[in-house]
């Protein structure tokens, strides 16, 4: 059986509201401003397919998966795989967004689990998430994301 | 204020070593992190608490165990504020130089 034991837990504190964090992840016109990608789903409800699309002219689909849980604005759980590996059930990892208000800030925890240690996805997300989350924080606090 | 906590947390060799060890293997227990640290469990606990306050380490409870994960997000914020800003000037300079040289070649 494939080793899918690796996981990461990323946390950022953002001066904003849980609603705005949830929207920034799920609304394409917002995500494109700090992520360089849009997250598209027919509906952000369990069972719906979602994909992660580059905002360039080619509109390359980089990631695909399914919405596993959705409780706006506090929690969203997605399965997550490279588009090129969409047919391989072992390639799917799991991403949970937990959004908790804490006083005047929001604690956003991104837990990425069931990753294959040392895989391309493992290496990619361990560089990617810290950048995306600091860009998201910058976007929600100042209106400007960071160049990714 | 958040920057202060990050810099303070990084200004200690043992705490940097703990981050290196989590970078090499993420999601360790206190017991695992204490191995080869050459200090008491209590000291390691204190160092981890400072790292957690600076949001450089996040923790998750799994059953009876508490797992520690490296959280590099604040490092990117500090990088954006304190490193990238100073690199931009240099990159602009290189960009200007290149534009100038290419124009002369035309």
mmCIF file of N, CA, C and O in Angstrom, chain B:
data_model
loop_
_atom_site.group_PDB
_atom_site.id
_atom_site.type_symbol
_atom_site.label_atom_id
_atom_site.label_comp_id
_atom_site.label_asym_id
_atom_site.label_seq_id
_atom_site.Cartn_x
_atom_site.Cartn_y
_atom_site.Cartn_z
ATOM 1 N N UNK B 1 4.296 43.871 16.292
ATOM 2 C CA UNK B 1 4.247 43.033 17.495
ATOM 3 C C UNK B 1 4.460 41.563 17.128
ATOM 4 O O UNK B 1 5.211 40.860 17.779
ATOM 5 N N UNK B 2 3.783 41.107 16.073
ATOM 6 C CA UNK B 2 3.970 39.719 15.639
ATOM 7 C C UNK B 2 5.397 39.481 15.175
ATOM 8 O O UNK B 2 5.981 38.429 15.446
ATOM 9 N N UNK B 3 5.963 40.500 14.480
ATOM 10 C CA UNK B 3 7.354 40.401 14.026
ATOM 11 C C UNK B 3 8.292 40.202 15.208
ATOM 12 O O UNK B 3 9.210 39.395 15.151
ATOM 13 N N UNK B 4 8.048 40.958 16.287
ATOM 14 C CA UNK B 4 8.901 40.838 17.483
ATOM 15 C C UNK B 4 8.949 39.397 17.969
ATOM 16 O O UNK B 4 10.008 38.872 18.284
ATOM 17 N N UNK B 5 7.778 38.764 18.022
ATOM 18 C CA UNK B 5 7.713 37.383 18.521
ATOM 19 C C UNK B 5 8.479 36.439 17.609
ATOM 20 O O UNK B 5 9.138 35.520 18.078
ATOM 21 N N UNK B 6 8.385 36.666 16.308
ATOM 22 C CA UNK B 6 9.077 35.794 15.347
ATOM 23 C C UNK B 6 10.594 35.944 15.514
ATOM 24 O O UNK B 6 11.319 34.956 15.633
ATOM 25 N N UNK B 7 11.066 37.199 15.551
ATOM 26 C CA UNK B 7 12.514 37.414 15.683
ATOM 27 C C UNK B 7 13.031 36.876 17.016
ATOM 28 O O UNK B 7 14.099 36.275 17.080
ATOM 29 N N UNK B 8 12.250 37.090 18.061
ATOM 30 C CA UNK B 8 12.672 36.602 19.377
ATOM 31 C C UNK B 8 12.747 35.077 19.367
ATOM 32 O O UNK B 8 13.689 34.473 19.880
ATOM 33 N N UNK B 9 11.741 34.461 18.763
ATOM 34 C CA UNK B 9 11.719 33.000 18.722
ATOM 35 C C UNK B 9 12.906 32.454 17.937
ATOM 36 O O UNK B 9 13.478 31.422 18.273
ATOM 37 N N UNK B 10 13.322 33.169 16.905
ATOM 38 C CA UNK B 10 14.423 32.688 16.062
ATOM 39 C C UNK B 10 15.790 32.980 16.660
ATOM 40 O O UNK B 10 16.796 32.414 16.238
ATOM 41 N N UNK B 11 15.811 33.869 17.658
ATOM 42 C CA UNK B 11 17.106 34.309 18.205
ATOM 43 C C UNK B 11 17.642 33.339 19.247
ATOM 44 O O UNK B 11 18.131 33.735 20.297
ATOM 45 N N UNK B 12 17.507 32.044 18.983
ATOM 46 C CA UNK B 12 17.989 31.053 19.930
ATOM 47 C C UNK B 12 18.307 29.777 19.169
ATOM 48 O O UNK B 12 17.486 29.280 18.398
ATOM 49 N N UNK B 13 19.519 29.268 19.423
ATOM 50 C CA UNK B 13 19.973 28.132 18.637
ATOM 51 C C UNK B 13 19.100 26.897 18.836
ATOM 52 O O UNK B 13 18.780 26.192 17.881
ATOM 53 N N UNK B 14 18.694 26.653 20.099
ATOM 54 C CA UNK B 14 17.890 25.450 20.370
ATOM 55 C C UNK B 14 16.549 25.531 19.638
ATOM 56 O O UNK B 14 16.059 24.531 19.108
ATOM 57 N N UNK B 15 15.972 26.726 19.597
ATOM 58 C CA UNK B 15 14.679 26.847 18.911
ATOM 59 C C UNK B 15 14.838 26.699 17.393
ATOM 60 O O UNK B 15 14.001 26.098 16.733
ATOM 61 N N UNK B 16 15.939 27.210 16.877
ATOM 62 C CA UNK B 16 16.171 27.018 15.426
ATOM 63 C C UNK B 16 16.385 25.536 15.128
ATOM 64 O O UNK B 16 15.941 25.017 14.102
ATOM 65 N N UNK B 17 17.071 24.869 16.063
ATOM 66 C CA UNK B 17 17.302 23.427 15.886
ATOM 67 C C UNK B 17 15.976 22.662 15.895
ATOM 68 O O UNK B 17 15.781 21.742 15.086
ATOM 69 N N UNK B 18 15.060 23.053 16.777
ATOM 70 C CA UNK B 18 13.746 22.398 16.810
ATOM 71 C C UNK B 18 13.017 22.600 15.481
ATOM 72 O O UNK B 18 12.396 21.676 14.950
ATOM 73 N N UNK B 19 13.117 23.811 14.922
ATOM 74 C CA UNK B 19 12.472 24.066 13.618
ATOM 75 C C UNK B 19 13.105 23.212 12.530
ATOM 76 O O UNK B 19 12.401 22.642 11.690
ATOM 77 N N UNK B 20 14.440 23.098 12.554
ATOM 78 C CA UNK B 20 15.122 22.244 11.570
ATOM 79 C C UNK B 20 14.640 20.802 11.677
ATOM 80 O O UNK B 20 14.437 20.125 10.672
ATOM 81 N N UNK B 21 14.467 20.350 12.911
ATOM 82 C CA UNK B 21 14.053 18.951 13.088
ATOM 83 C C UNK B 21 12.623 18.725 12.613
ATOM 84 O O UNK B 21 12.301 17.671 12.069
ATOM 85 N N UNK B 22 11.772 19.732 12.798
ATOM 86 C CA UNK B 22 10.394 19.602 12.290
ATOM 87 C C UNK B 22 10.361 19.709 10.771
ATOM 88 O O UNK B 22 9.518 19.115 10.109
ATOM 89 N N UNK B 23 11.297 20.485 10.239
ATOM 90 C CA UNK B 23 11.387 20.621 8.793
ATOM 91 C C UNK B 23 11.778 19.273 8.185
ATOM 92 O O UNK B 23 11.250 18.861 7.152
ATOM 93 N N UNK B 24 12.690 18.571 8.855
ATOM 94 C CA UNK B 24 13.131 17.266 8.371
ATOM 95 C C UNK B 24 12.017 16.234 8.551
ATOM 96 O O UNK B 24 11.827 15.359 7.718
ATOM 97 N N UNK B 25 11.296 16.336 9.661
ATOM 98 C CA UNK B 25 10.196 15.394 9.889
ATOM 99 C C UNK B 25 9.079 16.127 10.631
ATOM 100 O O UNK B 25 9.226 16.485 11.797
ATOM 101 N N UNK B 26 8.004 16.344 9.945
ATOM 102 C CA UNK B 26 6.906 17.147 10.471
ATOM 103 C C UNK B 26 5.997 16.300 11.346
ATOM 104 O O UNK B 26 5.905 15.091 11.161
ATOM 105 N N UNK B 27 5.320 16.935 12.305
ATOM 106 C CA UNK B 27 4.314 16.228 13.089
ATOM 107 C C UNK B 27 4.895 15.339 14.174
ATOM 108 O O UNK B 27 4.459 14.197 14.335
ATOM 109 N N UNK B 28 5.895 15.834 14.939
ATOM 110 C CA UNK B 28 6.505 15.015 15.991
ATOM 111 C C UNK B 28 5.901 15.314 17.364
ATOM 112 O O UNK B 28 5.413 16.415 17.621
ATOM 113 N N UNK B 29 6.005 14.306 18.247
ATOM 114 C CA UNK B 29 5.575 14.495 19.631
ATOM 115 C C UNK B 29 6.697 15.161 20.428
ATOM 116 O O UNK B 29 7.845 15.209 19.986
ATOM 117 N N UNK B 30 6.346 15.626 21.633
ATOM 118 C CA UNK B 30 7.360 16.215 22.518
ATOM 119 C C UNK B 30 8.480 15.211 22.779
ATOM 120 O O UNK B 30 9.663 15.557 22.722
ATOM 121 N N UNK B 31 8.098 13.959 23.052
ATOM 122 C CA UNK B 31 9.081 12.918 23.337
ATOM 123 C C UNK B 31 10.081 12.744 22.193
ATOM 124 O O UNK B 31 11.284 12.675 22.415
ATOM 125 N N UNK B 32 9.564 12.730 20.971
ATOM 126 C CA UNK B 32 10.444 12.582 19.796
ATOM 127 C C UNK B 32 11.371 13.787 19.674
ATOM 128 O O UNK B 32 12.544 13.655 19.358
ATOM 129 N N UNK B 33 10.820 14.973 19.932
ATOM 130 C CA UNK B 33 11.628 16.190 19.789
ATOM 131 C C UNK B 33 12.699 16.290 20.875
ATOM 132 O O UNK B 33 13.727 16.930 20.687
ATOM 133 N N UNK B 34 12.444 15.649 22.018
ATOM 134 C CA UNK B 34 13.420 15.711 23.118
ATOM 135 C C UNK B 34 14.666 14.872 22.830
ATOM 136 O O UNK B 34 15.736 15.142 23.355
ATOM 137 N N UNK B 35 14.496 13.831 21.994
ATOM 138 C CA UNK B 35 15.637 12.972 21.680
ATOM 139 C C UNK B 35 16.740 13.807 21.039
ATOM 140 O O UNK B 35 16.467 14.630 20.170
ATOM 141 N N UNK B 36 17.948 13.601 21.471
ATOM 142 C CA UNK B 36 19.143 14.258 20.908
ATOM 143 C C UNK B 36 19.149 15.766 21.102
ATOM 144 O O UNK B 36 19.962 16.451 20.486
ATOM 145 N N UNK B 37 18.262 16.315 21.903
ATOM 146 C CA UNK B 37 18.318 17.762 22.114
ATOM 147 C C UNK B 37 19.297 18.112 23.232
ATOM 148 O O UNK B 37 19.720 19.254 23.349
ATOM 149 N N UNK B 38 19.647 17.110 24.076
ATOM 150 C CA UNK B 38 20.609 17.363 25.146
ATOM 151 C C UNK B 38 20.127 18.388 26.159
ATOM 152 O O UNK B 38 20.921 19.148 26.698
ATOM 153 N N UNK B 39 18.845 18.429 26.390
ATOM 154 C CA UNK B 39 18.324 19.312 27.433
ATOM 155 C C UNK B 39 17.099 18.671 28.062
ATOM 156 O O UNK B 39 16.590 17.670 27.547
ATOM 157 N N UNK B 40 16.652 19.236 29.166
ATOM 158 C CA UNK B 40 15.535 18.612 29.871
ATOM 159 C C UNK B 40 14.247 18.776 29.071
ATOM 160 O O UNK B 40 14.121 19.687 28.250
ATOM 161 N N UNK B 41 13.328 17.875 29.388
ATOM 162 C CA UNK B 41 12.017 17.913 28.752
ATOM 163 C C UNK B 41 11.346 19.263 29.007
ATOM 164 O O UNK B 41 10.682 19.822 28.131
ATOM 165 N N UNK B 42 11.577 19.777 30.212
ATOM 166 C CA UNK B 42 10.965 21.049 30.592
ATOM 167 C C UNK B 42 11.486 22.203 29.713
ATOM 168 O O UNK B 42 10.713 23.058 29.271
ATOM 169 N N UNK B 43 12.798 22.202 29.443
ATOM 170 C CA UNK B 43 13.361 23.259 28.581
ATOM 171 C C UNK B 43 12.795 23.171 27.174
ATOM 172 O O UNK B 43 12.443 24.181 26.570
ATOM 173 N N UNK B 44 12.710 21.942 26.657
ATOM 174 C CA UNK B 44 12.178 21.775 25.300
ATOM 175 C C UNK B 44 10.733 22.276 25.255
ATOM 176 O O UNK B 44 10.329 22.976 24.323
ATOM 177 N N UNK B 45 9.959 21.941 26.306
ATOM 178 C CA UNK B 45 8.567 22.414 26.380
ATOM 179 C C UNK B 45 8.502 23.927 26.324
ATOM 180 O O UNK B 45 7.676 24.512 25.626
ATOM 181 N N UNK B 46 9.411 24.595 27.071
ATOM 182 C CA UNK B 46 9.417 26.065 27.079
ATOM 183 C C UNK B 46 9.767 26.636 25.711
ATOM 184 O O UNK B 46 9.148 27.594 25.254
ATOM 185 N N UNK B 47 10.770 26.036 25.071
ATOM 186 C CA UNK B 47 11.149 26.510 23.728
ATOM 187 C C UNK B 47 9.985 26.340 22.751
ATOM 188 O O UNK B 47 9.700 27.223 21.952
ATOM 189 N N UNK B 48 9.323 25.178 22.841
ATOM 190 C CA UNK B 48 8.191 24.931 21.933
ATOM 191 C C UNK B 48 7.055 25.918 22.188
ATOM 192 O O UNK B 48 6.401 26.373 21.255
ATOM 193 N N UNK B 49 6.851 26.289 23.461
ATOM 194 C CA UNK B 49 5.785 27.250 23.784
ATOM 195 C C UNK B 49 6.082 28.600 23.122
ATOM 196 O O UNK B 49 5.184 29.229 22.556
ATOM 197 N N UNK B 50 7.353 29.025 23.161
ATOM 198 C CA UNK B 50 7.718 30.299 22.510
ATOM 199 C C UNK B 50 7.533 30.227 20.994
ATOM 200 O O UNK B 50 7.077 31.182 20.371
ATOM 201 N N UNK B 51 7.894 29.090 20.426
ATOM 202 C CA UNK B 51 7.720 28.912 18.977
ATOM 203 C C UNK B 51 6.232 28.923 18.619
ATOM 204 O O UNK B 51 5.833 29.470 17.593
ATOM 205 N N UNK B 52 5.423 28.348 19.503
ATOM 206 C CA UNK B 52 3.990 28.306 19.242
ATOM 207 C C UNK B 52 3.374 29.704 19.364
ATOM 208 O O UNK B 52 2.523 30.095 18.561
ATOM 209 N N UNK B 53 3.840 30.474 20.366
ATOM 210 C CA UNK B 53 3.334 31.855 20.517
ATOM 211 C C UNK B 53 3.682 32.707 19.309
ATOM 212 O O UNK B 53 2.951 33.615 18.941
ATOM 213 N N UNK B 54 4.829 32.421 18.701
ATOM 214 C CA UNK B 54 5.237 33.171 17.512
ATOM 215 C C UNK B 54 4.570 32.619 16.254
ATOM 216 O O UNK B 54 4.825 33.103 15.152
ATOM 217 N N UNK B 55 3.742 31.597 16.427
ATOM 218 C CA UNK B 55 3.041 30.936 15.328
ATOM 219 C C UNK B 55 4.005 30.261 14.337
ATOM 220 O O UNK B 55 3.685 30.088 13.180
ATOM 221 N N UNK B 56 5.194 29.903 14.832
ATOM 222 C CA UNK B 56 6.133 29.181 13.966
ATOM 223 C C UNK B 56 5.935 27.671 14.084
ATOM 224 O O UNK B 56 6.420 26.900 13.265
ATOM 225 N N UNK B 57 5.235 27.274 15.151
ATOM 226 C CA UNK B 57 4.898 25.867 15.337
ATOM 227 C C UNK B 57 3.404 25.797 15.633
ATOM 228 O O UNK B 57 2.882 26.608 16.397
ATOM 229 N N UNK B 58 2.709 24.869 14.971
ATOM 230 C CA UNK B 58 1.304 24.649 15.294
ATOM 231 C C UNK B 58 1.174 23.240 15.852
ATOM 232 O O UNK B 58 1.998 22.373 15.561
ATOM 233 N N UNK B 59 0.154 23.018 16.674
ATOM 234 C CA UNK B 59 0.016 21.706 17.300
ATOM 235 C C UNK B 59 -1.374 21.146 17.034
ATOM 236 O O UNK B 59 -2.336 21.889 16.881
ATOM 237 N N UNK B 60 -1.423 19.847 16.987
ATOM 238 C CA UNK B 60 -2.682 19.143 16.751
ATOM 239 C C UNK B 60 -2.745 17.984 17.736
ATOM 240 O O UNK B 60 -1.751 17.282 17.921
ATOM 241 N N UNK B 61 -3.874 17.808 18.381
ATOM 242 C CA UNK B 61 -4.050 16.646 19.275
ATOM 243 C C UNK B 61 -4.558 15.466 18.479
ATOM 244 O O UNK B 61 -5.528 15.582 17.751
ATOM 245 N N UNK B 62 -3.848 14.355 18.590
ATOM 246 C CA UNK B 62 -4.332 13.103 17.968
ATOM 247 C C UNK B 62 -4.400 12.077 19.085
ATOM 248 O O UNK B 62 -3.368 11.571 19.508
ATOM 249 N N UNK B 63 -5.609 11.837 19.573
ATOM 250 C CA UNK B 63 -5.761 10.927 20.707
ATOM 251 C C UNK B 63 -5.040 11.487 21.911
ATOM 252 O O UNK B 63 -5.264 12.635 22.290
ATOM 253 N N UNK B 64 -4.120 10.723 22.495
ATOM 254 C CA UNK B 64 -3.400 11.178 23.685
ATOM 255 C C UNK B 64 -2.173 11.987 23.324
ATOM 256 O O UNK B 64 -1.515 12.553 24.187
ATOM 257 N N UNK B 65 -1.831 12.011 22.036
ATOM 258 C CA UNK B 65 -0.591 12.668 21.630
ATOM 259 C C UNK B 65 -0.837 14.077 21.120
ATOM 260 O O UNK B 65 -1.878 14.381 20.543
ATOM 261 N N UNK B 66 0.172 14.937 21.349
ATOM 262 C CA UNK B 66 0.136 16.269 20.775
ATOM 263 C C UNK B 66 1.257 16.319 19.737
ATOM 264 O O UNK B 66 2.416 16.087 20.071
ATOM 265 N N UNK B 67 0.895 16.577 18.501
ATOM 266 C CA UNK B 67 1.888 16.593 17.428
ATOM 267 C C UNK B 67 2.253 18.028 17.085
ATOM 268 O O UNK B 67 1.393 18.915 17.082
ATOM 269 N N UNK B 68 3.539 18.234 16.805
ATOM 270 C CA UNK B 68 4.042 19.573 16.485
ATOM 271 C C UNK B 68 4.368 19.668 14.997
ATOM 272 O O UNK B 68 5.058 18.806 14.459
ATOM 273 N N UNK B 69 3.900 20.748 14.377
ATOM 274 C CA UNK B 69 4.136 20.972 12.950
ATOM 275 C C UNK B 69 4.825 22.307 12.759
ATOM 276 O O UNK B 69 4.487 23.293 13.423
ATOM 277 N N UNK B 70 5.784 22.350 11.839
ATOM 278 C CA UNK B 70 6.422 23.626 11.521
ATOM 279 C C UNK B 70 5.427 24.457 10.707
ATOM 280 O O UNK B 70 4.734 23.947 9.830
ATOM 281 N N UNK B 71 5.350 25.744 11.044
ATOM 282 C CA UNK B 71 4.446 26.645 10.317
ATOM 283 C C UNK B 71 5.249 27.825 9.767
ATOM 284 O O UNK B 71 5.481 28.809 10.474
ATOM 285 N N UNK B 72 5.706 27.729 8.537
ATOM 286 C CA UNK B 72 6.593 28.783 8.010
ATOM 287 C C UNK B 72 5.856 30.046 7.539
ATOM 288 O O UNK B 72 6.506 30.951 7.043
ATOM 289 N N UNK B 73 4.529 30.116 7.720
ATOM 290 C CA UNK B 73 3.791 31.280 7.198
ATOM 291 C C UNK B 73 4.343 32.613 7.743
ATOM 292 O O UNK B 73 4.596 33.529 6.962
ATOM 293 N N UNK B 74 4.583 32.733 9.065
ATOM 294 C CA UNK B 74 5.118 34.019 9.551
ATOM 295 C C UNK B 74 6.493 34.361 8.971
ATOM 296 O O UNK B 74 6.824 35.537 8.847
ATOM 297 N N UNK B 75 7.267 33.348 8.602
ATOM 298 C CA UNK B 75 8.584 33.616 7.998
ATOM 299 C C UNK B 75 8.419 34.315 6.659
ATOM 300 O O UNK B 75 9.198 35.194 6.294
ATOM 301 N N UNK B 76 7.382 33.938 5.918
ATOM 302 C CA UNK B 76 7.136 34.587 4.629
ATOM 303 C C UNK B 76 6.672 36.019 4.820
ATOM 304 O O UNK B 76 6.990 36.893 4.026
ATOM 305 N N UNK B 77 5.919 36.252 5.906
ATOM 306 C CA UNK B 77 5.480 37.624 6.176
ATOM 307 C C UNK B 77 6.682 38.488 6.530
ATOM 308 O O UNK B 77 6.834 39.616 6.060
ATOM 309 N N UNK B 78 7.567 37.943 7.375
ATOM 310 C CA UNK B 78 8.785 38.671 7.743
ATOM 311 C C UNK B 78 9.664 38.876 6.511
ATOM 312 O O UNK B 78 10.227 39.953 6.300
ATOM 313 N N UNK B 79 9.729 37.851 5.664
ATOM 314 C CA UNK B 79 10.518 37.960 4.432
ATOM 315 C C UNK B 79 9.974 39.085 3.547
ATOM 316 O O UNK B 79 10.727 39.923 3.047
ATOM 317 N N UNK B 80 8.633 39.099 3.395
ATOM 318 C CA UNK B 80 8.011 40.144 2.575
ATOM 319 C C UNK B 80 8.325 41.531 3.110
ATOM 320 O O UNK B 80 8.611 42.454 2.356
ATOM 321 N N UNK B 81 8.297 41.648 4.440
ATOM 322 C CA UNK B 81 8.479 42.957 5.055
ATOM 323 C C UNK B 81 9.958 43.362 5.135
ATOM 324 O O UNK B 81 10.297 44.527 4.939
ATOM 325 N N UNK B 82 10.845 42.411 5.432
ATOM 326 C CA UNK B 82 12.229 42.765 5.772
ATOM 327 C C UNK B 82 13.281 42.347 4.761
ATOM 328 O O UNK B 82 14.428 42.738 4.893
ATOM 329 N N UNK B 83 12.956 41.486 3.822
ATOM 330 C CA UNK B 83 13.993 41.050 2.878
ATOM 331 C C UNK B 83 13.650 41.495 1.464
ATOM 332 O O UNK B 83 14.405 42.194 0.811
ATOM 333 N N UNK B 84 12.457 41.125 1.031
ATOM 334 C CA UNK B 84 12.073 41.419 -0.351
ATOM 335 C C UNK B 84 12.158 42.919 -0.640
ATOM 336 O O UNK B 84 12.618 43.327 -1.695
ATOM 337 N N UNK B 85 11.717 43.707 0.334
ATOM 338 C CA UNK B 85 11.722 45.162 0.180
ATOM 339 C C UNK B 85 13.108 45.691 -0.210
ATOM 340 O O UNK B 85 13.228 46.572 -1.045
ATOM 341 N N UNK B 86 14.148 45.114 0.399
ATOM 342 C CA UNK B 86 15.503 45.604 0.134
ATOM 343 C C UNK B 86 16.077 45.022 -1.151
ATOM 344 O O UNK B 86 16.981 45.574 -1.740
ATOM 345 N N UNK B 87 15.520 43.872 -1.555
ATOM 346 C CA UNK B 87 15.985 43.280 -2.813
ATOM 347 C C UNK B 87 15.411 44.013 -4.009
ATOM 348 O O UNK B 87 16.019 44.067 -5.059
ATOM 349 N N UNK B 88 14.219 44.588 -3.825
ATOM 350 C CA UNK B 88 13.546 45.223 -4.950
ATOM 351 C C UNK B 88 14.394 46.309 -5.576
ATOM 352 O O UNK B 88 14.502 46.408 -6.784
ATOM 353 N N UNK B 89 15.018 47.136 -4.737
ATOM 354 C CA UNK B 89 15.856 48.215 -5.236
ATOM 355 C C UNK B 89 16.937 47.674 -6.148
ATOM 356 O O UNK B 89 17.168 48.181 -7.245
ATOM 357 N N UNK B 90 17.581 46.577 -5.699
ATOM 358 C CA UNK B 90 18.665 45.994 -6.463
ATOM 359 C C UNK B 90 18.140 45.437 -7.785
ATOM 360 O O UNK B 90 18.763 45.570 -8.828
ATOM 361 N N UNK B 91 16.967 44.795 -7.737
ATOM 362 C CA UNK B 91 16.408 44.212 -8.950
ATOM 363 C C UNK B 91 16.016 45.313 -9.933
ATOM 364 O O UNK B 91 16.222 45.186 -11.132
ATOM 365 N N UNK B 92 15.469 46.426 -9.401
ATOM 366 C CA UNK B 92 15.119 47.555 -10.271
ATOM 367 C C UNK B 92 16.357 48.066 -10.990
ATOM 368 O O UNK B 92 16.339 48.390 -12.169
ATOM 369 N N UNK B 93 17.452 48.150 -10.235
ATOM 370 C CA UNK B 93 18.704 48.649 -10.774
ATOM 371 C C UNK B 93 19.176 47.764 -11.933
ATOM 372 O O UNK B 93 19.565 48.246 -12.991
ATOM 373 N N UNK B 94 19.110 46.450 -11.718
ATOM 374 C CA UNK B 94 19.504 45.506 -12.767
ATOM 375 C C UNK B 94 18.594 45.643 -13.984
ATOM 376 O O UNK B 94 19.047 45.613 -15.122
ATOM 377 N N UNK B 95 17.318 45.825 -13.698
ATOM 378 C CA UNK B 95 16.348 45.963 -14.768
ATOM 379 C C UNK B 95 16.646 47.222 -15.590
ATOM 380 O O UNK B 95 16.676 47.194 -16.826
ATOM 381 N N UNK B 96 16.940 48.334 -14.896
ATOM 382 C CA UNK B 96 17.261 49.590 -15.579
ATOM 383 C C UNK B 96 18.515 49.430 -16.432
ATOM 384 O O UNK B 96 18.588 49.894 -17.561
ATOM 385 N N UNK B 97 19.520 48.751 -15.840
ATOM 386 C CA UNK B 97 20.791 48.556 -16.530
ATOM 387 C C UNK B 97 20.571 47.778 -17.819
ATOM 388 O O UNK B 97 21.079 48.114 -18.888
ATOM 389 N N UNK B 98 19.769 46.705 -17.718
ATOM 390 C CA UNK B 98 19.508 45.869 -18.873
ATOM 391 C C UNK B 98 18.771 46.677 -19.967
ATOM 392 O O UNK B 98 19.134 46.624 -21.136
ATOM 393 N N UNK B 99 17.775 47.422 -19.548
ATOM 394 C CA UNK B 99 17.019 48.231 -20.510
ATOM 395 C C UNK B 99 17.962 49.198 -21.229
ATOM 396 O O UNK B 99 17.913 49.349 -22.456
ATOM 397 N N UNK B 100 18.846 49.814 -20.436
ATOM 398 C CA UNK B 100 19.784 50.801 -20.973
ATOM 399 C C UNK B 100 20.733 50.146 -21.990
ATOM 400 O O UNK B 100 20.927 50.634 -23.097
ATOM 401 N N UNK B 101 21.283 48.971 -21.610
ATOM 402 C CA UNK B 101 22.237 48.286 -22.493
ATOM 403 C C UNK B 101 21.560 47.807 -23.768
ATOM 404 O O UNK B 101 22.120 47.913 -24.861
ATOM 405 N N UNK B 102 20.337 47.290 -23.623
ATOM 406 C CA UNK B 102 19.634 46.791 -24.803
ATOM 407 C C UNK B 102 19.283 47.921 -25.762
ATOM 408 O O UNK B 102 19.305 47.748 -26.976
ATOM 409 N N UNK B 103 18.994 49.087 -25.186
ATOM 410 C CA UNK B 103 18.639 50.224 -26.029
ATOM 411 C C UNK B 103 19.852 50.666 -26.867
ATOM 412 O O UNK B 103 19.746 50.998 -28.021
ATOM 413 N N UNK B 104 21.030 50.591 -26.212
ATOM 414 C CA UNK B 104 22.252 50.996 -26.910
ATOM 415 C C UNK B 104 22.583 50.073 -28.066
ATOM 416 O O UNK B 104 23.200 50.468 -29.037
ATOM 417 N N UNK B 105 22.192 48.789 -27.899
ATOM 418 C CA UNK B 105 22.499 47.824 -28.952
ATOM 419 C C UNK B 105 21.652 48.036 -30.201
ATOM 420 O O UNK B 105 22.018 47.611 -31.275
ATOM 421 N N UNK B 106 20.504 48.677 -30.021
ATOM 422 C CA UNK B 106 19.590 48.829 -31.165
ATOM 423 C C UNK B 106 20.148 49.785 -32.215
ATOM 424 O O UNK B 106 20.873 50.692 -31.920
#
